[in-house]
């Protein structure tokens, strides 16, 4: 005969198996275990459990974030506790593109300086985070041609006082006035209404070397900042905007 302890363990595993299947389900059977999501009981899944835990966490912190939301962004940027929260939000949601230091990378703006494509006021920063931005620099190869692209790159570098071919830059000046000034302005200082960068400050989103500028002119650029309103909610975006605004004030 089998040892008594072995028989007990055998029956215990059977009971455990039925209990586990009854709670968590198997195949088309959902199981009896539920969690509350949006106030309604739903079948347990790891995803639903995660949603329930996030909602419980949000409900717990709601009074704190409500207080933050009622405070203007510029004022909130002076609140150390709020900035610590904003920093955690930034590292969790924004650092993948902008870096943990928020100094950006090629194609991703530096958020610690005073150079803003769409405006650096507290309101504009929050607007950008909430609704996102879609930037588009059209390709000019077909319009300018190979020689025109080379000359225009020299002209663009001249605007920032970088070493350039003065003769080629002079040739490109009329084309700049005719084609590029519509977005970048006659003086090349950009237009925040359309997200056109300032070409006179030697700050380059995609690089300021001759070859990099030529590539931009030939092929264009498409930059996208995803909207965070549906992901974070306005209360967290508000705190995040305060943190980002504080970075450019130091």
Tab-separated table of C-alpha atoms in Angstrom:
chain	number	residue	atom	x	y	z
A	1	UNK	CA	0.000	0.000	0.000
A	2	UNK	CA	0.997	3.602	-0.614
A	3	UNK	CA	2.103	5.697	2.363
A	4	UNK	CA	-0.774	7.558	3.977
A	5	UNK	CA	0.932	10.957	3.473
A	6	UNK	CA	1.223	10.257	-0.239
A	7	UNK	CA	-2.490	9.466	-0.529
A	8	UNK	CA	-3.394	12.658	1.340
A	9	UNK	CA	-1.133	14.714	-0.922
A	10	UNK	CA	-2.643	13.056	-3.991
A	11	UNK	CA	-6.189	14.026	-2.977
A	12	UNK	CA	-5.004	17.507	-1.919
A	13	UNK	CA	-3.576	18.183	-5.381
A	14	UNK	CA	-6.856	17.115	-6.968
A	15	UNK	CA	-8.816	19.470	-4.715
A	16	UNK	CA	-6.328	22.262	-5.412
A	17	UNK	CA	-6.617	21.662	-9.170
A	18	UNK	CA	-10.411	21.893	-9.127
A	19	UNK	CA	-10.227	24.993	-6.960
A	20	UNK	CA	-7.686	26.648	-9.233
A	21	UNK	CA	-9.693	25.931	-12.377
A	22	UNK	CA	-12.867	27.096	-10.623
A	23	UNK	CA	-11.294	30.432	-9.707
A	24	UNK	CA	-9.156	31.221	-12.747
A	25	UNK	CA	-10.902	29.247	-15.475
A	26	UNK	CA	-9.709	26.977	-18.215
A	27	UNK	CA	-10.357	27.110	-21.962
A	28	UNK	CA	-13.775	28.677	-22.621
A	29	UNK	CA	-14.620	28.610	-18.914
A	30	UNK	CA	-13.799	32.024	-17.406
A	31	UNK	CA	-13.777	30.991	-13.774
A	32	UNK	CA	-15.600	32.513	-10.818
A	33	UNK	CA	-12.904	34.983	-9.677
A	34	UNK	CA	-13.656	38.626	-10.503
A	35	UNK	CA	-12.071	42.029	-9.980
A	36	UNK	CA	-13.620	45.481	-10.109
A	37	UNK	CA	-12.753	47.648	-13.105
A	38	UNK	CA	-14.551	50.991	-13.534
A	39	UNK	CA	-16.731	50.009	-10.577
A	40	UNK	CA	-18.040	46.853	-12.253
A	41	UNK	CA	-17.044	43.243	-11.522
A	42	UNK	CA	-15.270	41.637	-14.475
A	43	UNK	CA	-13.716	38.242	-15.026
A	44	UNK	CA	-10.223	37.961	-13.578
A	45	UNK	CA	-7.341	38.227	-15.986
A	46	UNK	CA	-3.879	39.525	-15.301
A	47	UNK	CA	-4.751	42.572	-17.434
A	48	UNK	CA	-7.968	43.261	-15.509
A	49	UNK	CA	-6.129	42.857	-12.222
A	50	UNK	CA	-3.546	45.382	-13.401
A	51	UNK	CA	-6.326	47.818	-14.390
A	52	UNK	CA	-7.992	47.381	-11.011
A	53	UNK	CA	-4.737	48.052	-9.163
A	54	UNK	CA	-4.010	51.145	-11.267
A	55	UNK	CA	-7.508	52.489	-10.624
A	56	UNK	CA	-7.177	51.840	-6.883
A	57	UNK	CA	-3.837	53.665	-6.909
A	58	UNK	CA	-5.314	56.585	-8.862
A	59	UNK	CA	-8.264	56.837	-6.490
A	60	UNK	CA	-5.918	56.903	-3.518
A	61	UNK	CA	-3.846	59.732	-5.032
A	62	UNK	CA	-6.784	61.632	-6.555
A	63	UNK	CA	-6.970	64.278	-3.764
A	64	UNK	CA	-3.256	65.017	-4.163
A	65	UNK	CA	-3.433	65.380	-7.953
A	66	UNK	CA	-6.653	67.423	-7.705
A	67	UNK	CA	-4.723	69.900	-5.577
A	68	UNK	CA	-1.906	69.982	-8.105
A	69	UNK	CA	-4.357	70.498	-10.977
A	70	UNK	CA	-5.844	73.519	-9.236
A	71	UNK	CA	-2.397	75.155	-9.049
A	72	UNK	CA	-1.048	77.037	-12.099
A	73	UNK	CA	1.812	75.222	-13.835
A	74	UNK	CA	4.331	78.012	-13.228
A	75	UNK	CA	3.539	78.034	-9.519
A	76	UNK	CA	3.536	74.252	-9.302
A	77	UNK	CA	7.037	74.282	-10.806
A	78	UNK	CA	8.236	75.685	-7.459
A	79	UNK	CA	6.710	72.829	-5.433
A	80	UNK	CA	9.468	70.307	-4.673
A	81	UNK	CA	7.051	67.488	-3.886
A	82	UNK	CA	5.206	68.034	-7.147
A	83	UNK	CA	8.501	68.153	-9.054
A	84	UNK	CA	9.570	64.811	-7.591
A	85	UNK	CA	6.274	63.325	-8.774
A	86	UNK	CA	6.751	64.959	-12.171
A	87	UNK	CA	10.253	63.536	-12.435
A	88	UNK	CA	8.944	60.015	-11.803
A	89	UNK	CA	6.252	60.518	-14.438
A	90	UNK	CA	8.880	61.800	-16.856
A	91	UNK	CA	11.198	58.842	-16.342
A	92	UNK	CA	8.322	56.387	-16.766
A	93	UNK	CA	6.750	57.970	-19.833
A	94	UNK	CA	9.092	60.430	-21.566
A	95	UNK	CA	12.681	59.380	-20.983
A	96	UNK	CA	12.576	56.712	-23.705
A	97	UNK	CA	12.705	59.511	-26.297
A	98	UNK	CA	14.023	62.545	-24.427
A	99	UNK	CA	16.506	60.730	-22.170
A	100	UNK	CA	16.540	60.516	-18.382
A	101	UNK	CA	18.274	63.903	-18.260
A	102	UNK	CA	15.678	65.381	-20.675
A	103	UNK	CA	18.502	66.592	-22.921
A	104	UNK	CA	17.071	64.734	-25.899
A	105	UNK	CA	18.861	63.068	-28.797
A	106	UNK	CA	18.901	63.373	-32.570
A	107	UNK	CA	15.273	63.776	-33.578
A	108	UNK	CA	14.103	64.327	-29.985
A	109	UNK	CA	14.219	67.868	-28.548
A	110	UNK	CA	16.315	68.955	-25.596
A	111	UNK	CA	13.841	70.058	-22.909
A	112	UNK	CA	16.400	71.753	-20.667
A	113	UNK	CA	17.260	74.741	-22.870
A	114	UNK	CA	15.227	77.728	-24.066
A	115	UNK	CA	14.698	76.523	-27.616
A	116	UNK	CA	11.072	75.522	-28.177
A	117	UNK	CA	9.458	74.502	-31.452
A	118	UNK	CA	5.900	75.245	-30.302
A	119	UNK	CA	6.511	77.596	-27.397
A	120	UNK	CA	7.979	77.198	-23.920
A	121	UNK	CA	5.338	78.900	-21.806
A	122	UNK	CA	3.685	76.717	-19.131
A	123	UNK	CA	0.455	76.718	-21.133
A	124	UNK	CA	2.139	75.717	-24.407
A	125	UNK	CA	4.139	72.939	-22.766
A	126	UNK	CA	0.984	71.485	-21.235
A	127	UNK	CA	-0.822	71.800	-24.571
A	128	UNK	CA	1.976	69.928	-26.326
A	129	UNK	CA	1.926	67.083	-23.801
A	130	UNK	CA	-1.857	66.868	-23.756
A	131	UNK	CA	-2.574	66.846	-27.470
A	132	UNK	CA	0.769	65.961	-29.044
A	133	UNK	CA	2.405	67.548	-32.087
A	134	UNK	CA	2.867	66.490	-35.682
A	135	UNK	CA	5.834	68.153	-37.346
A	136	UNK	CA	6.547	67.924	-41.049
A	137	UNK	CA	9.452	69.315	-43.042
A	138	UNK	CA	8.756	68.714	-46.762
A	139	UNK	CA	11.411	67.306	-49.065
A	140	UNK	CA	12.886	69.923	-51.443
A	141	UNK	CA	14.951	67.766	-53.759
A	142	UNK	CA	12.408	67.980	-56.581
A	143	UNK	CA	12.140	71.762	-56.269
A	144	UNK	CA	15.770	72.735	-55.663
A	145	UNK	CA	17.640	70.008	-57.495
A	146	UNK	CA	21.016	68.614	-56.454
A	147	UNK	CA	22.922	71.877	-56.812
A	148	UNK	CA	20.159	73.847	-55.137
A	149	UNK	CA	20.183	71.538	-52.112
A	150	UNK	CA	23.938	71.958	-51.742
A	151	UNK	CA	23.655	75.744	-51.966
A	152	UNK	CA	20.692	75.903	-49.582
A	153	UNK	CA	22.565	73.883	-46.980
A	154	UNK	CA	25.340	76.469	-47.102
A	155	UNK	CA	22.814	79.276	-46.712
A	156	UNK	CA	21.150	77.587	-43.728
A	157	UNK	CA	24.529	77.151	-42.022
A	158	UNK	CA	25.304	80.805	-42.668
A	159	UNK	CA	22.231	81.834	-40.688
A	160	UNK	CA	23.772	80.336	-37.534
A	161	UNK	CA	27.186	81.804	-38.257
A	162	UNK	CA	28.703	78.413	-39.039
A	163	UNK	CA	31.532	77.901	-41.548
A	164	UNK	CA	30.012	77.889	-45.024
A	165	UNK	CA	30.602	78.566	-48.702
A	166	UNK	CA	29.623	82.240	-48.988
A	167	UNK	CA	29.225	82.147	-52.760
A	168	UNK	CA	26.888	79.129	-52.633
A	169	UNK	CA	24.930	80.670	-49.772
A	170	UNK	CA	24.427	83.887	-51.747
A	171	UNK	CA	23.013	81.899	-54.655
A	172	UNK	CA	20.491	80.184	-52.360
A	173	UNK	CA	19.199	83.382	-50.725
A	174	UNK	CA	16.424	84.043	-53.315
A	175	UNK	CA	15.201	80.436	-53.099
A	176	UNK	CA	15.090	80.680	-49.316
A	177	UNK	CA	13.029	83.870	-49.510
A	178	UNK	CA	10.667	82.272	-52.017
A	179	UNK	CA	10.237	78.820	-50.492
A	180	UNK	CA	11.549	78.534	-46.939
A	181	UNK	CA	10.599	81.882	-45.418
A	182	UNK	CA	6.922	80.909	-45.460
A	183	UNK	CA	7.555	78.671	-42.439
A	184	UNK	CA	10.936	79.747	-41.098
A	185	UNK	CA	10.441	83.480	-41.590
A	186	UNK	CA	12.391	85.898	-43.739
A	187	UNK	CA	15.041	86.121	-41.017
A	188	UNK	CA	15.150	82.341	-40.480
A	189	UNK	CA	14.079	82.624	-36.852
A	190	UNK	CA	11.228	80.166	-37.214
A	191	UNK	CA	7.544	80.208	-36.357
A	192	UNK	CA	6.206	78.535	-33.231
A	193	UNK	CA	2.663	78.555	-34.610
A	194	UNK	CA	3.635	75.833	-37.091
A	195	UNK	CA	6.598	74.353	-35.214
A	196	UNK	CA	9.156	75.664	-37.724
A	197	UNK	CA	12.561	75.764	-35.989
A	198	UNK	CA	14.790	78.764	-35.559
A	199	UNK	CA	17.682	78.353	-38.017
A	200	UNK	CA	19.809	81.124	-36.511
A	201	UNK	CA	20.604	79.741	-33.038
A	202	UNK	CA	22.873	76.788	-33.959
A	203	UNK	CA	20.502	74.332	-32.272
A	204	UNK	CA	19.687	71.397	-34.525
A	205	UNK	CA	17.092	68.703	-33.972
A	206	UNK	CA	18.529	66.441	-36.673
A	207	UNK	CA	22.101	67.712	-36.760
A	208	UNK	CA	23.735	70.842	-38.169
A	209	UNK	CA	26.543	69.435	-40.261
A	210	UNK	CA	26.502	70.166	-43.983
A	211	UNK	CA	25.616	66.560	-44.823
A	212	UNK	CA	22.854	66.377	-42.221
A	213	UNK	CA	21.259	69.596	-43.441
A	214	UNK	CA	21.495	68.392	-47.027
A	215	UNK	CA	19.782	65.141	-46.021
A	216	UNK	CA	16.973	67.084	-44.346
A	217	UNK	CA	16.509	69.254	-47.420
A	218	UNK	CA	16.518	66.306	-49.816
A	219	UNK	CA	14.277	63.933	-47.875
A	220	UNK	CA	12.322	66.066	-45.433
A	221	UNK	CA	11.616	65.139	-41.835
A	222	UNK	CA	8.546	63.908	-39.958
A	223	UNK	CA	8.466	64.303	-36.199
A	224	UNK	CA	5.675	63.185	-33.930
A	225	UNK	CA	5.068	63.865	-30.275
A	226	UNK	CA	2.290	61.481	-29.143
A	227	UNK	CA	-0.632	62.900	-27.181
A	228	UNK	CA	-0.614	61.911	-23.513
A	229	UNK	CA	-4.086	63.042	-22.438
A	230	UNK	CA	-5.695	59.617	-22.793
A	231	UNK	CA	-2.650	57.860	-21.348
A	232	UNK	CA	-1.931	59.992	-18.275
A	233	UNK	CA	-4.998	62.159	-17.814
A	234	UNK	CA	-4.940	65.924	-17.394
A	235	UNK	CA	-3.946	65.831	-13.711
A	236	UNK	CA	-0.703	63.941	-14.351
A	237	UNK	CA	-0.006	65.933	-17.524
A	238	UNK	CA	-0.331	69.098	-15.427
A	239	UNK	CA	2.349	67.883	-13.004
A	240	UNK	CA	4.539	66.691	-15.868
A	241	UNK	CA	4.264	70.100	-17.544
A	242	UNK	CA	5.384	71.767	-14.315
A	243	UNK	CA	8.426	69.492	-14.134
A	244	UNK	CA	9.425	70.110	-17.754
A	245	UNK	CA	8.886	73.854	-17.369
A	246	UNK	CA	11.155	73.836	-14.303
A	247	UNK	CA	13.963	72.193	-16.285
A	248	UNK	CA	14.258	75.160	-18.635
A	249	UNK	CA	14.181	77.691	-15.794
A	250	UNK	CA	17.361	76.488	-14.084
